[in-house]
Coordinates of C-alpha atoms in Angstrom, one line a residue:
Chain A
M1 CA -0.9 -20.2 39.0
D2 CA -2.4 -22.7 36.6
E3 CA 0.3 -25.2 37.6
I4 CA -0.8 -25.0 41.2
K5 CA -4.5 -25.0 40.3
H6 CA -4.3 -28.4 38.5
N7 CA -1.3 -30.3 39.6
D8 CA -1.6 -29.8 43.4
R9 CA -5.2 -30.9 43.3
P10 CA -5.2 -34.7 43.5
A11 CA -9.0 -34.9 42.9
L12 CA -8.4 -33.4 39.4
R13 CA -5.7 -35.8 38.4
D14 CA -6.7 -38.2 35.8
P15 CA -5.6 -41.9 36.0
R16 CA -2.2 -42.6 34.3
W17 CA -3.8 -44.6 31.4
A18 CA -6.3 -41.8 30.7
R19 CA -3.5 -39.2 30.7
L20 CA -1.5 -41.4 28.3
A21 CA -4.6 -42.0 26.0
I22 CA -5.4 -38.3 25.9
F23 CA -1.9 -37.3 25.1
V24 CA -1.5 -40.0 22.3
L25 CA -4.9 -39.2 20.8
G26 CA -4.5 -35.4 20.9
I27 CA -0.9 -35.3 19.7
G28 CA -1.5 -38.1 17.1
F29 CA -4.5 -36.3 15.7
L30 CA -2.5 -33.0 15.3
V31 CA 0.5 -34.8 13.8
L32 CA -1.9 -36.5 11.2
F33 CA -3.8 -33.3 10.3
V34 CA -1.3 -30.5 10.8
V35 CA 2.3 -31.8 10.8
L36 CA 2.0 -34.4 8.0
P37 CA 0.3 -32.0 5.5
L38 CA 3.0 -29.4 6.1
T39 CA 5.7 -31.9 5.8
T40 CA 4.1 -33.2 2.5
V41 CA 4.3 -29.7 1.1
V42 CA 8.0 -29.4 1.7
V43 CA 8.9 -32.9 0.7
E44 CA 6.9 -32.7 -2.6
A45 CA 8.3 -29.3 -3.4
L46 CA 11.9 -30.5 -3.0
R47 CA 11.3 -33.9 -4.6
K48 CA 13.5 -33.0 -7.6
G49 CA 16.0 -31.0 -5.6
V50 CA 16.5 -27.3 -4.6
G51 CA 17.5 -26.3 -8.2
V52 CA 14.2 -27.4 -9.7
Y53 CA 12.3 -25.9 -6.7
L54 CA 13.9 -22.5 -7.3
K55 CA 13.5 -22.7 -11.0
S56 CA 9.7 -23.4 -10.7
L57 CA 9.4 -20.4 -8.4
G58 CA 11.1 -18.3 -11.1
D59 CA 8.5 -19.3 -13.7
P60 CA 7.1 -16.0 -15.2
D61 CA 3.5 -17.1 -14.5
T62 CA 4.3 -17.9 -10.8
Q63 CA 6.1 -14.6 -10.6
S64 CA 3.1 -12.8 -11.9
A65 CA 0.9 -14.7 -9.5
I66 CA 3.1 -13.5 -6.6
R67 CA 2.8 -9.9 -7.8
M68 CA -1.0 -10.3 -8.2
T69 CA -1.4 -11.7 -4.7
L70 CA 0.7 -8.9 -3.2
S71 CA -1.3 -6.3 -5.2
V72 CA -4.7 -7.7 -4.1
A73 CA -3.6 -7.8 -0.4
A74 CA -2.0 -4.3 -0.6
I75 CA -5.4 -2.9 -1.6
A76 CA -7.8 -5.1 0.4
V77 CA -6.0 -5.1 3.7
P78 CA -5.6 -1.4 4.2
L79 CA -9.2 -0.8 3.2
N80 CA -10.5 -3.4 5.6
C81 CA -8.2 -1.8 8.2
I82 CA -9.8 1.6 7.8
F83 CA -13.2 -0.1 7.9
G84 CA -12.3 -1.9 11.1
V85 CA -11.1 1.2 12.8
A86 CA -14.1 3.3 11.7
A87 CA -16.5 0.6 12.8
A88 CA -14.7 0.2 16.1
W89 CA -14.8 3.9 16.7
A90 CA -18.6 4.0 16.1
F91 CA -19.4 0.9 18.0
G92 CA -16.8 1.1 20.8
K93 CA -17.0 4.8 21.8
F94 CA -20.8 5.5 21.3
E95 CA -24.0 4.1 22.5
F96 CA -26.9 3.8 20.0
R97 CA -29.8 1.7 19.2
G98 CA -29.6 -1.2 16.7
K99 CA -26.0 -1.9 17.6
S100 CA -26.3 -5.6 18.0
I101 CA -28.0 -6.1 14.7
L102 CA -25.3 -4.0 12.9
L103 CA -22.6 -6.0 14.7
S104 CA -23.9 -9.3 13.4
L105 CA -24.0 -7.8 9.9
I106 CA -20.3 -7.2 10.1
D107 CA -19.7 -10.9 10.9
L108 CA -21.9 -11.9 8.0
P109 CA -19.1 -12.6 5.5
F110 CA -17.9 -15.4 7.8
S111 CA -21.1 -17.4 7.3
V112 CA -21.1 -17.0 3.5
S113 CA -19.5 -19.7 1.4
P114 CA -16.4 -18.2 -0.4
V115 CA -17.9 -19.4 -3.7
I116 CA -21.0 -17.3 -3.1
A117 CA -18.9 -14.3 -2.0
G118 CA -17.3 -14.4 -5.4
M119 CA -20.4 -15.1 -7.4
V120 CA -22.3 -12.1 -6.1
F121 CA -19.8 -9.8 -7.8
L122 CA -20.4 -11.7 -11.1
L123 CA -24.1 -11.0 -10.6
V124 CA -23.4 -7.2 -10.1
F125 CA -20.5 -6.5 -12.4
G126 CA -20.4 -9.6 -14.8
L127 CA -21.5 -9.3 -18.4
Q128 CA -25.0 -10.7 -17.5
G129 CA -25.0 -8.6 -14.3
W130 CA -26.7 -5.3 -13.3
F131 CA -23.9 -3.1 -14.5
G132 CA -22.4 -5.5 -17.1
G133 CA -23.6 -3.6 -20.2
W134 CA -22.7 -0.2 -18.9
L135 CA -19.2 -1.3 -17.8
R136 CA -18.6 -2.9 -21.3
E137 CA -19.7 0.3 -23.0
H138 CA -17.2 2.3 -21.0
H139 CA -14.4 -0.3 -21.3
I140 CA -14.2 -0.9 -17.6
K141 CA -13.2 -4.4 -16.5
I142 CA -14.1 -5.4 -12.9
V143 CA -14.8 -9.1 -13.1
F144 CA -12.0 -11.3 -14.5
A145 CA -9.6 -8.4 -13.6
L146 CA -7.8 -7.0 -10.6
P147 CA -10.9 -5.0 -9.3
G148 CA -13.0 -8.1 -9.1
L149 CA -10.2 -10.0 -7.2
V150 CA -9.9 -7.1 -4.8
L151 CA -13.7 -6.9 -4.2
A152 CA -14.0 -10.6 -3.6
T153 CA -11.1 -10.6 -1.2
I154 CA -12.4 -7.6 0.7
F155 CA -15.7 -9.4 1.1
V156 CA -14.2 -12.5 2.7
T157 CA -11.7 -10.6 4.9
L158 CA -14.0 -7.8 5.9
P159 CA -14.7 -8.9 9.5
F160 CA -11.1 -9.6 10.6
V161 CA -9.8 -6.2 11.8
A162 CA -13.3 -5.0 13.0
R163 CA -13.9 -8.1 15.2
E164 CA -10.6 -7.7 16.9
L165 CA -11.0 -3.9 17.5
I166 CA -14.7 -3.7 18.4
P167 CA -14.8 -5.8 21.6
L168 CA -11.5 -4.2 22.7
M169 CA -12.7 -0.7 22.2
Q170 CA -16.0 -1.5 23.9
E171 CA -14.1 -2.9 26.9
Q172 CA -11.8 0.1 27.0
G173 CA -14.7 2.6 27.0
A174 CA -14.5 6.3 26.2
D175 CA -13.2 7.8 29.4
E176 CA -9.7 8.6 28.2
E177 CA -10.9 10.0 25.0
E178 CA -13.5 12.2 26.8
A179 CA -10.8 13.5 29.1
A180 CA -8.6 14.4 26.1
R181 CA -11.6 16.1 24.5
M182 CA -12.3 18.1 27.7
L183 CA -8.6 19.2 27.7
G184 CA -9.3 20.6 24.2
A185 CA -7.9 17.9 21.9
G186 CA -9.5 17.6 18.4
G187 CA -10.8 14.4 16.9
F188 CA -7.6 13.3 15.0
R189 CA -5.4 14.3 18.0
I190 CA -7.5 12.1 20.3
F191 CA -7.3 9.2 17.8
W192 CA -3.5 9.5 17.3
S193 CA -2.5 10.2 20.9
I194 CA -5.0 8.2 22.9
T195 CA -6.9 5.6 21.0
L196 CA -4.3 4.3 18.6
P197 CA -1.6 3.5 21.3
N198 CA -4.3 1.6 23.1
I199 CA -5.3 -0.6 20.2
K200 CA -2.1 -0.9 18.2
W201 CA -1.4 -4.5 19.0
A202 CA -4.9 -5.6 18.5
L203 CA -4.9 -3.8 15.2
L204 CA -1.7 -5.5 14.2
Y205 CA -3.3 -8.8 15.2
G206 CA -6.3 -8.2 13.1
V207 CA -4.2 -7.1 10.1
L208 CA -2.1 -10.3 10.4
L209 CA -5.2 -12.5 10.2
C210 CA -6.8 -10.4 7.5
N211 CA -3.6 -10.5 5.4
A212 CA -3.2 -14.3 5.8
R213 CA -6.7 -14.8 4.5
A214 CA -6.4 -12.2 1.8
M215 CA -3.3 -13.8 0.3
G216 CA -4.6 -17.3 0.8
E217 CA -8.2 -17.0 -0.4
F218 CA -9.1 -19.4 -3.1
G219 CA -12.9 -20.0 -3.6
A220 CA -14.0 -16.4 -3.9
V221 CA -11.2 -15.2 -6.2
S222 CA -11.5 -18.4 -8.2
V223 CA -15.0 -17.5 -9.2
V224 CA -14.1 -13.9 -10.3
S225 CA -10.7 -14.4 -11.7
G226 CA -11.5 -16.1 -15.0
H227 CA -8.1 -18.0 -14.5
I228 CA -6.2 -16.0 -17.1
R229 CA -2.6 -17.2 -16.8
G230 CA -0.1 -14.5 -16.1
L231 CA -2.8 -11.9 -15.7
T232 CA -5.5 -12.7 -13.1
N233 CA -4.0 -15.6 -11.2
T234 CA -3.2 -15.3 -7.6
L235 CA -0.8 -17.7 -5.8
P236 CA -3.6 -20.1 -4.6
L237 CA -5.1 -20.1 -8.2
Q238 CA -1.6 -20.8 -9.6
V239 CA -1.4 -23.9 -7.2
D240 CA -4.7 -25.1 -8.6
I241 CA -3.6 -24.7 -12.3
L242 CA -0.2 -26.4 -11.8
Y243 CA -1.8 -29.2 -9.8
N244 CA -4.3 -29.9 -12.5
E245 CA -1.5 -30.0 -15.1
Y246 CA 0.2 -32.7 -12.9
N247 CA 3.1 -30.3 -12.5
M248 CA 3.5 -31.5 -8.9
V249 CA 6.8 -30.0 -8.1
A250 CA 5.8 -26.5 -9.3
A251 CA 2.4 -26.8 -7.6
F252 CA 4.0 -27.7 -4.2
A253 CA 6.7 -25.2 -4.7
T254 CA 4.1 -22.5 -5.1
A255 CA 2.1 -24.0 -2.2
S256 CA 5.3 -23.9 0.0
L257 CA 5.3 -20.1 -0.3
L258 CA 1.8 -19.9 1.0
A259 CA 2.6 -22.4 3.7
G260 CA 5.6 -20.3 4.7
L261 CA 3.3 -17.3 5.0
A262 CA 0.9 -19.3 7.2
L263 CA 3.7 -20.3 9.5
V264 CA 5.0 -16.7 9.8
T265 CA 1.5 -15.5 10.5
L266 CA 1.0 -18.2 13.1
A267 CA 4.3 -17.3 14.8
A268 CA 3.6 -13.6 14.8
K269 CA 0.1 -14.3 16.1
S270 CA 1.3 -16.5 18.9
F271 CA 4.0 -14.0 19.9
L272 CA 1.3 -11.2 20.1
E273 CA -0.9 -13.5 22.2
W274 CA 1.9 -14.3 24.5
R275 CA 3.5 -10.9 24.9
F276 CA 0.4 -8.5 24.6
A277 CA -2.4 -10.8 25.8
D278 CA -3.8 -8.0 28.0
Q279 CA -3.9 -5.6 25.1
L280 CA -5.8 -7.9 22.7
A281 CA -9.6 -8.4 22.8
L282 CA -10.3 -11.0 25.4
T283 CA -13.6 -12.0 24.0
R284 CA -12.3 -13.9 21.0
R285 CA -14.2 -16.7 19.5
Chain B
M1 CA -23.3 19.0 15.7
T2 CA -24.0 18.6 19.4
A3 CA -27.4 20.1 19.1
V4 CA -28.2 17.6 16.3
A5 CA -26.9 14.7 18.4
I6 CA -29.2 15.6 21.3
R7 CA -32.2 15.6 19.1
R8 CA -31.4 12.2 17.7
P9 CA -33.3 9.8 19.9
F10 CA -31.3 6.7 18.9
R11 CA -27.9 7.7 20.3
R12 CA -26.7 8.7 23.7
W13 CA -25.0 12.0 23.8
S14 CA -21.2 12.1 23.8
V15 CA -18.5 14.7 23.8
L16 CA -16.4 12.7 21.3
P17 CA -16.5 13.7 17.6
G18 CA -16.7 11.5 14.6
F19 CA -19.8 9.3 15.3
G20 CA -21.5 10.4 12.1
P21 CA -18.6 9.9 9.7
A22 CA -17.5 6.7 11.3
L23 CA -20.9 5.0 11.3
G24 CA -21.7 6.4 7.9
F25 CA -18.5 5.0 6.4
T26 CA -19.0 1.7 8.2
M27 CA -22.5 1.3 6.8
A28 CA -21.7 2.5 3.3
Y29 CA -18.7 0.1 3.1
L30 CA -20.7 -2.8 4.4
S31 CA -23.6 -2.1 2.1
L32 CA -21.4 -1.7 -1.0
I33 CA -19.2 -4.8 -0.4
V34 CA -21.6 -7.2 1.4
L35 CA -25.3 -6.2 1.6
I36 CA -26.0 -4.9 -2.0
P37 CA -24.1 -7.8 -3.7
L38 CA -25.9 -10.3 -1.5
T39 CA -29.2 -8.7 -2.4
A40 CA -28.3 -9.1 -6.1
L41 CA -28.2 -12.8 -5.5
F42 CA -31.7 -12.9 -3.9
I43 CA -33.1 -10.7 -6.7
K44 CA -31.6 -13.0 -9.3
A45 CA -33.2 -16.1 -7.7
S46 CA -36.5 -14.4 -7.0
G47 CA -36.9 -13.7 -10.8
L48 CA -37.8 -17.4 -11.1
S49 CA -41.2 -19.0 -10.5
W50 CA -41.7 -21.6 -7.8
T51 CA -41.9 -24.3 -10.4
E52 CA -38.6 -23.2 -12.0
I53 CA -37.0 -23.1 -8.5
W54 CA -38.4 -26.5 -7.7
G55 CA -37.2 -27.8 -11.0
I56 CA -33.6 -26.7 -10.2
V57 CA -33.6 -27.8 -6.5
S58 CA -35.2 -31.2 -7.1
N59 CA -32.7 -32.2 -9.7
S60 CA -31.1 -35.5 -8.6
R61 CA -27.6 -34.1 -9.0
V62 CA -28.4 -31.1 -6.8
I63 CA -30.1 -33.3 -4.1
A64 CA -27.1 -35.6 -4.1
A65 CA -24.7 -32.6 -3.7
F66 CA -26.7 -31.3 -0.7
R67 CA -26.9 -34.8 0.8
L68 CA -23.2 -35.3 0.5
T69 CA -22.3 -31.8 1.8
F70 CA -24.6 -32.3 4.8
L71 CA -23.4 -35.8 5.7
A72 CA -19.7 -35.1 5.1
S73 CA -19.9 -31.9 7.1
A74 CA -21.7 -33.6 10.0
A75 CA -19.2 -36.5 10.1
A76 CA -16.3 -34.1 10.1
A77 CA -17.8 -31.8 12.8
L78 CA -18.4 -34.9 14.9
V79 CA -14.8 -36.0 14.6
N80 CA -13.8 -32.5 15.4
T81 CA -16.0 -32.4 18.4
M82 CA -14.5 -35.6 19.9
F83 CA -10.9 -34.7 19.2
G84 CA -11.4 -31.1 19.9
L85 CA -12.4 -32.1 23.5
V86 CA -9.3 -34.3 23.8
I87 CA -7.0 -31.5 22.5
A88 CA -8.6 -28.8 24.7
W89 CA -8.3 -31.2 27.7
L90 CA -4.7 -31.8 26.9
L91 CA -3.9 -28.1 26.5
V92 CA -5.7 -26.9 29.7
R93 CA -5.2 -29.8 32.2
Y94 CA -1.7 -31.1 31.4
R95 CA 1.7 -29.5 31.5
F96 CA 4.2 -30.9 29.0
W97 CA 7.2 -29.7 27.0
G98 CA 6.1 -28.0 23.7
R99 CA 2.6 -27.2 24.9
R100 CA 2.7 -23.7 23.5
L101 CA 3.8 -25.0 20.2
V102 CA 0.9 -27.5 20.1
D103 CA -1.5 -24.7 21.2
A104 CA -0.2 -22.5 18.3
F105 CA -0.5 -25.3 15.7
V106 CA -4.2 -25.8 16.5
D107 CA -4.8 -22.5 14.6
L108 CA -2.9 -23.7 11.5
P109 CA -6.1 -24.4 9.5
F110 CA -7.1 -20.8 10.1
A111 CA -3.8 -19.6 8.6
L112 CA -3.0 -22.2 5.9
P113 CA -4.7 -21.3 2.6
T114 CA -7.4 -23.9 1.7
A115 CA -5.8 -24.7 -1.6
V116 CA -2.5 -25.6 0.1
A117 CA -4.4 -27.8 2.5
G118 CA -6.2 -29.4 -0.4
V119 CA -3.2 -30.4 -2.4
A120 CA -1.3 -31.5 0.7
L121 CA -4.1 -33.7 2.1
S122 CA -4.8 -35.3 -1.3
A123 CA -1.1 -36.1 -1.8
L124 CA -1.0 -37.5 1.7
T125 CA -4.1 -39.7 1.4
A126 CA -3.8 -40.8 -2.3
Q127 CA -3.2 -44.5 -2.9
N128 CA 0.6 -43.9 -3.1
G129 CA 0.6 -41.3 -0.3
W130 CA 2.1 -41.7 3.2
V131 CA -1.3 -42.2 4.8
G132 CA -3.2 -43.5 1.8
S133 CA -0.8 -46.3 1.2
L134 CA -1.6 -47.7 4.7
F135 CA -5.2 -47.9 3.9
A136 CA -5.0 -49.0 0.3
P137 CA -4.2 -52.8 1.1
F138 CA -7.6 -52.9 2.8
G139 CA -9.3 -51.5 -0.2
I140 CA -10.0 -48.2 1.5
K141 CA -9.8 -45.3 -0.8
I142 CA -9.4 -41.9 1.0
A143 CA -8.5 -39.3 -1.6
Y144 CA -10.8 -38.9 -4.6
D145 CA -13.7 -40.4 -2.7
V146 CA -16.1 -39.5 0.1
P147 CA -13.6 -40.2 3.0
G148 CA -11.2 -37.6 1.4
I149 CA -14.0 -35.0 1.6
V150 CA -14.4 -35.7 5.3
V151 CA -10.6 -35.6 5.8
A152 CA -10.5 -32.1 4.2
L153 CA -13.5 -30.9 6.2
I154 CA -12.0 -32.2 9.5
F155 CA -8.9 -30.1 8.7
V156 CA -10.7 -26.9 8.1
G157 CA -13.0 -27.4 11.2
L158 CA -10.2 -28.4 13.6
P159 CA -9.7 -25.2 15.5
F160 CA -13.4 -24.4 16.3
V161 CA -14.2 -27.0 19.0
V162 CA -10.8 -26.6 20.6
R163 CA -11.1 -22.8 20.8
T164 CA -14.7 -22.8 22.2
V165 CA -14.1 -25.6 24.8
Q166 CA -10.6 -24.3 25.9
P167 CA -11.7 -21.1 27.7
V168 CA -14.7 -22.8 29.3
L169 CA -12.5 -25.6 30.6
Q170 CA -9.9 -23.1 31.8
D171 CA -12.5 -21.2 33.9
L172 CA -14.2 -24.3 35.3
E173 CA -14.0 -24.1 39.0
P174 CA -11.8 -27.0 40.3
E175 CA -14.0 -27.1 43.4
L176 CA -16.8 -28.6 41.4
E177 CA -14.8 -31.7 40.6
E178 CA -13.3 -31.8 44.1
A179 CA -16.7 -31.7 45.6
A180 CA -17.7 -34.6 43.4
A181 CA -14.6 -36.6 44.5
T182 CA -15.3 -35.8 48.1
L183 CA -18.8 -37.2 47.7
G184 CA -17.3 -40.4 46.5
A185 CA -17.5 -40.1 42.8
D186 CA -14.6 -41.7 40.8
R187 CA -12.8 -39.8 38.1
W188 CA -15.1 -41.1 35.3
T189 CA -18.3 -40.4 37.2
T190 CA -17.0 -36.9 38.0
F191 CA -16.3 -36.3 34.3
S192 CA -19.6 -37.7 32.9
R193 CA -21.8 -36.1 35.6
V194 CA -20.0 -32.9 36.4
T195 CA -17.4 -31.8 33.9
F196 CA -19.0 -33.0 30.7
P197 CA -22.4 -31.3 31.3
A198 CA -20.6 -28.0 32.0
L199 CA -18.7 -28.3 28.7
L200 CA -21.7 -29.4 26.7
P201 CA -22.8 -25.9 25.5
A202 CA -19.3 -25.2 24.4
L203 CA -19.1 -28.5 22.6
L204 CA -22.4 -27.9 20.8
T205 CA -21.3 -24.4 19.8
G206 CA -18.0 -25.8 18.5
F207 CA -19.8 -28.5 16.6
A208 CA -22.2 -25.9 15.0
L209 CA -19.3 -23.6 14.1
A210 CA -17.3 -26.5 12.5
F211 CA -20.4 -27.7 10.7
A212 CA -21.3 -24.2 9.4
R213 CA -17.7 -23.8 8.1
A214 CA -17.7 -27.2 6.4
I215 CA -21.0 -26.5 4.6
G216 CA -19.5 -23.7 2.6
E217 CA -16.0 -25.0 2.2
Y218 CA -14.7 -25.2 -1.3
G219 CA -10.9 -24.8 -1.7
S220 CA -9.6 -27.7 0.3
V221 CA -12.3 -30.2 -0.8
I222 CA -12.2 -29.8 -4.6
F223 CA -8.6 -31.1 -4.7
I224 CA -9.3 -34.2 -2.8
A225 CA -12.9 -35.0 -3.7
G226 CA -12.6 -36.5 -7.2
N227 CA -15.6 -34.4 -8.1
K228 CA -17.7 -37.0 -9.8
P229 CA -21.2 -35.7 -10.6
G230 CA -23.8 -37.1 -8.2
Q231 CA -21.2 -39.0 -6.2
T232 CA -18.4 -36.8 -4.9
E233 CA -19.6 -33.3 -5.9
I234 CA -20.2 -30.8 -3.0
V235 CA -22.7 -27.9 -3.2
P236 CA -20.1 -25.1 -3.6
L237 CA -18.5 -27.0 -6.5
L238 CA -22.0 -27.4 -8.2
I239 CA -22.4 -23.6 -7.9
V240 CA -19.1 -23.1 -9.6
I241 CA -19.9 -25.6 -12.4
K242 CA -23.3 -23.8 -13.0
L243 CA -21.4 -20.4 -13.2
E244 CA -18.9 -21.8 -15.7
E245 CA -21.8 -23.0 -17.8
F246 CA -23.2 -19.4 -17.5
D247 CA -26.3 -20.9 -15.8
Y248 CA -26.5 -17.9 -13.4
R249 CA -30.1 -18.6 -12.5
G250 CA -29.4 -22.2 -11.5
A251 CA -26.3 -21.1 -9.6
S252 CA -28.3 -18.4 -7.8
V253 CA -31.1 -20.7 -6.6
I254 CA -28.6 -23.3 -5.2
A255 CA -26.6 -20.4 -3.6
V256 CA -29.7 -19.0 -2.0
V257 CA -30.7 -22.4 -0.5
S258 CA -27.2 -22.8 0.7
L259 CA -27.1 -19.3 2.2
L260 CA -30.4 -19.8 3.9
I261 CA -29.0 -22.9 5.6
S262 CA -26.0 -21.0 6.6
F263 CA -28.1 -18.1 8.1
A264 CA -30.2 -20.6 10.0
L265 CA -27.0 -22.1 11.4
L266 CA -25.8 -18.6 12.3
I267 CA -29.0 -18.0 14.3
L268 CA -28.6 -21.3 16.0
I269 CA -25.0 -20.6 16.8
N270 CA -25.9 -17.2 18.3
A271 CA -28.5 -18.8 20.5
L272 CA -26.0 -21.5 21.6
Q273 CA -23.4 -18.7 22.4
R274 CA -26.0 -16.9 24.5
W275 CA -26.7 -20.1 26.3
L276 CA -22.9 -20.7 26.7
G277 CA -22.4 -17.1 27.8
G278 CA -25.2 -17.4 30.4
R279 CA -23.9 -20.6 31.9
H280 CA -20.3 -19.5 31.6
G281 CA -21.1 -16.1 33.3
R282 CA -23.0 -17.7 36.2
N283 CA -20.2 -20.0 37.3

């Protein structure tokens, strides 16, 4: 269809030199900004051979950073998933006043600098913060510990699932659910049998993006982590520490794990877009 | 439950259950994670008098950081707008082998952690790096100087313009350009008088999105910037430095100014998107 639309319309054909220039400029730009940085990560990580690469990944601090990153994502992603589904249920299936303002509030974390997303939790839970004294008396650690990392990560990844599901569920409307209700199905039955099958690929899509950001977030977690080696370092923070120690091979080896995650995410995302385009929200940014 | 719903004037009646719990949970979660913590920031900053706030903001190091952040973000967003148009055109108008792969790779900056982008770009553009060594003989320093900051910001903003222009270009009626050609316009006149004006709202939206993203960017920039106070120090880094010095008030004031700028940009972007939606819808 597209092929016919553009190739068989001579009026839309650009001159040969223009086509060549656009091709060279576009591909050249992407090679420079996307392919070369990825290649650099691999080359620098393997600079001293596969043995050193694997050894630096086996370092106890890096291992602990891997566990930390997985733990943070394992808590933050499901919570944002539940939030996204709840928000999409309220916004997609019901009509009420003030919807558009509430919708823009959900997108708010995308306009807040990651550094600020982290610092707000210092102001609430830090030693000088609102609950700082109380938390200290009760020996509860939030900032500079796992809960702080999780909170900061939830903040920056909050919109991902919701913004995939809300436009989709608004588009799908409530007719099928209402029919199920008329036939006597209860709320959970409606959700499991009608809504979830309709949104499953969009949900997976949102979870993929949410997870990639949760595992890769740097600024927000950097502020609340306190950089305690082997304790509160996530993978991106570990990259930072190793890089600042001029331990380049280890820094790039750690970075290669994150780059691998990004490539897997990208592949899965492209597959979903290609295979289930009709079941994803069409009104994406 | 139903009876209560009818009395509520703000919601249209529905047979479906779960509105209350779903909206309640949404609002509680949003308030606890985002709204209340952000309020804490504003309260912290509002505890200061105007003279104290002015004292923090008018500091030469702070002004230099804002100036650098603005100019570097604008330069990066401008580069993104030009190349974003080229890449969107390439992806929509031409058919070539590997087009899907190229399309997928445009989103890499969304998926690649900023810290990884930061270390990779600084290794690439350092004096001994693959790209940096090409510029070094001419005395041009990329990494650890202002050009490096722009490079990092170009990377993080790359997808925005492509992804806003692409759908508009896709839906643009070919008849418009054919009509122009029929009336005797050459390809360039058609582009500059017909196609480009139709793409302008999308280009502006993309520019604003890339700019807004660049203003708050931290992870990729700090690895490549050199971070010299007053010279290559961006606003988010200055906030982090103040936090590390336990100067929470100073950090809060700078953060509030930076947030207000982001919110103003958000309002502008929403207005642009409505304009884009209106133009896009009418075609």
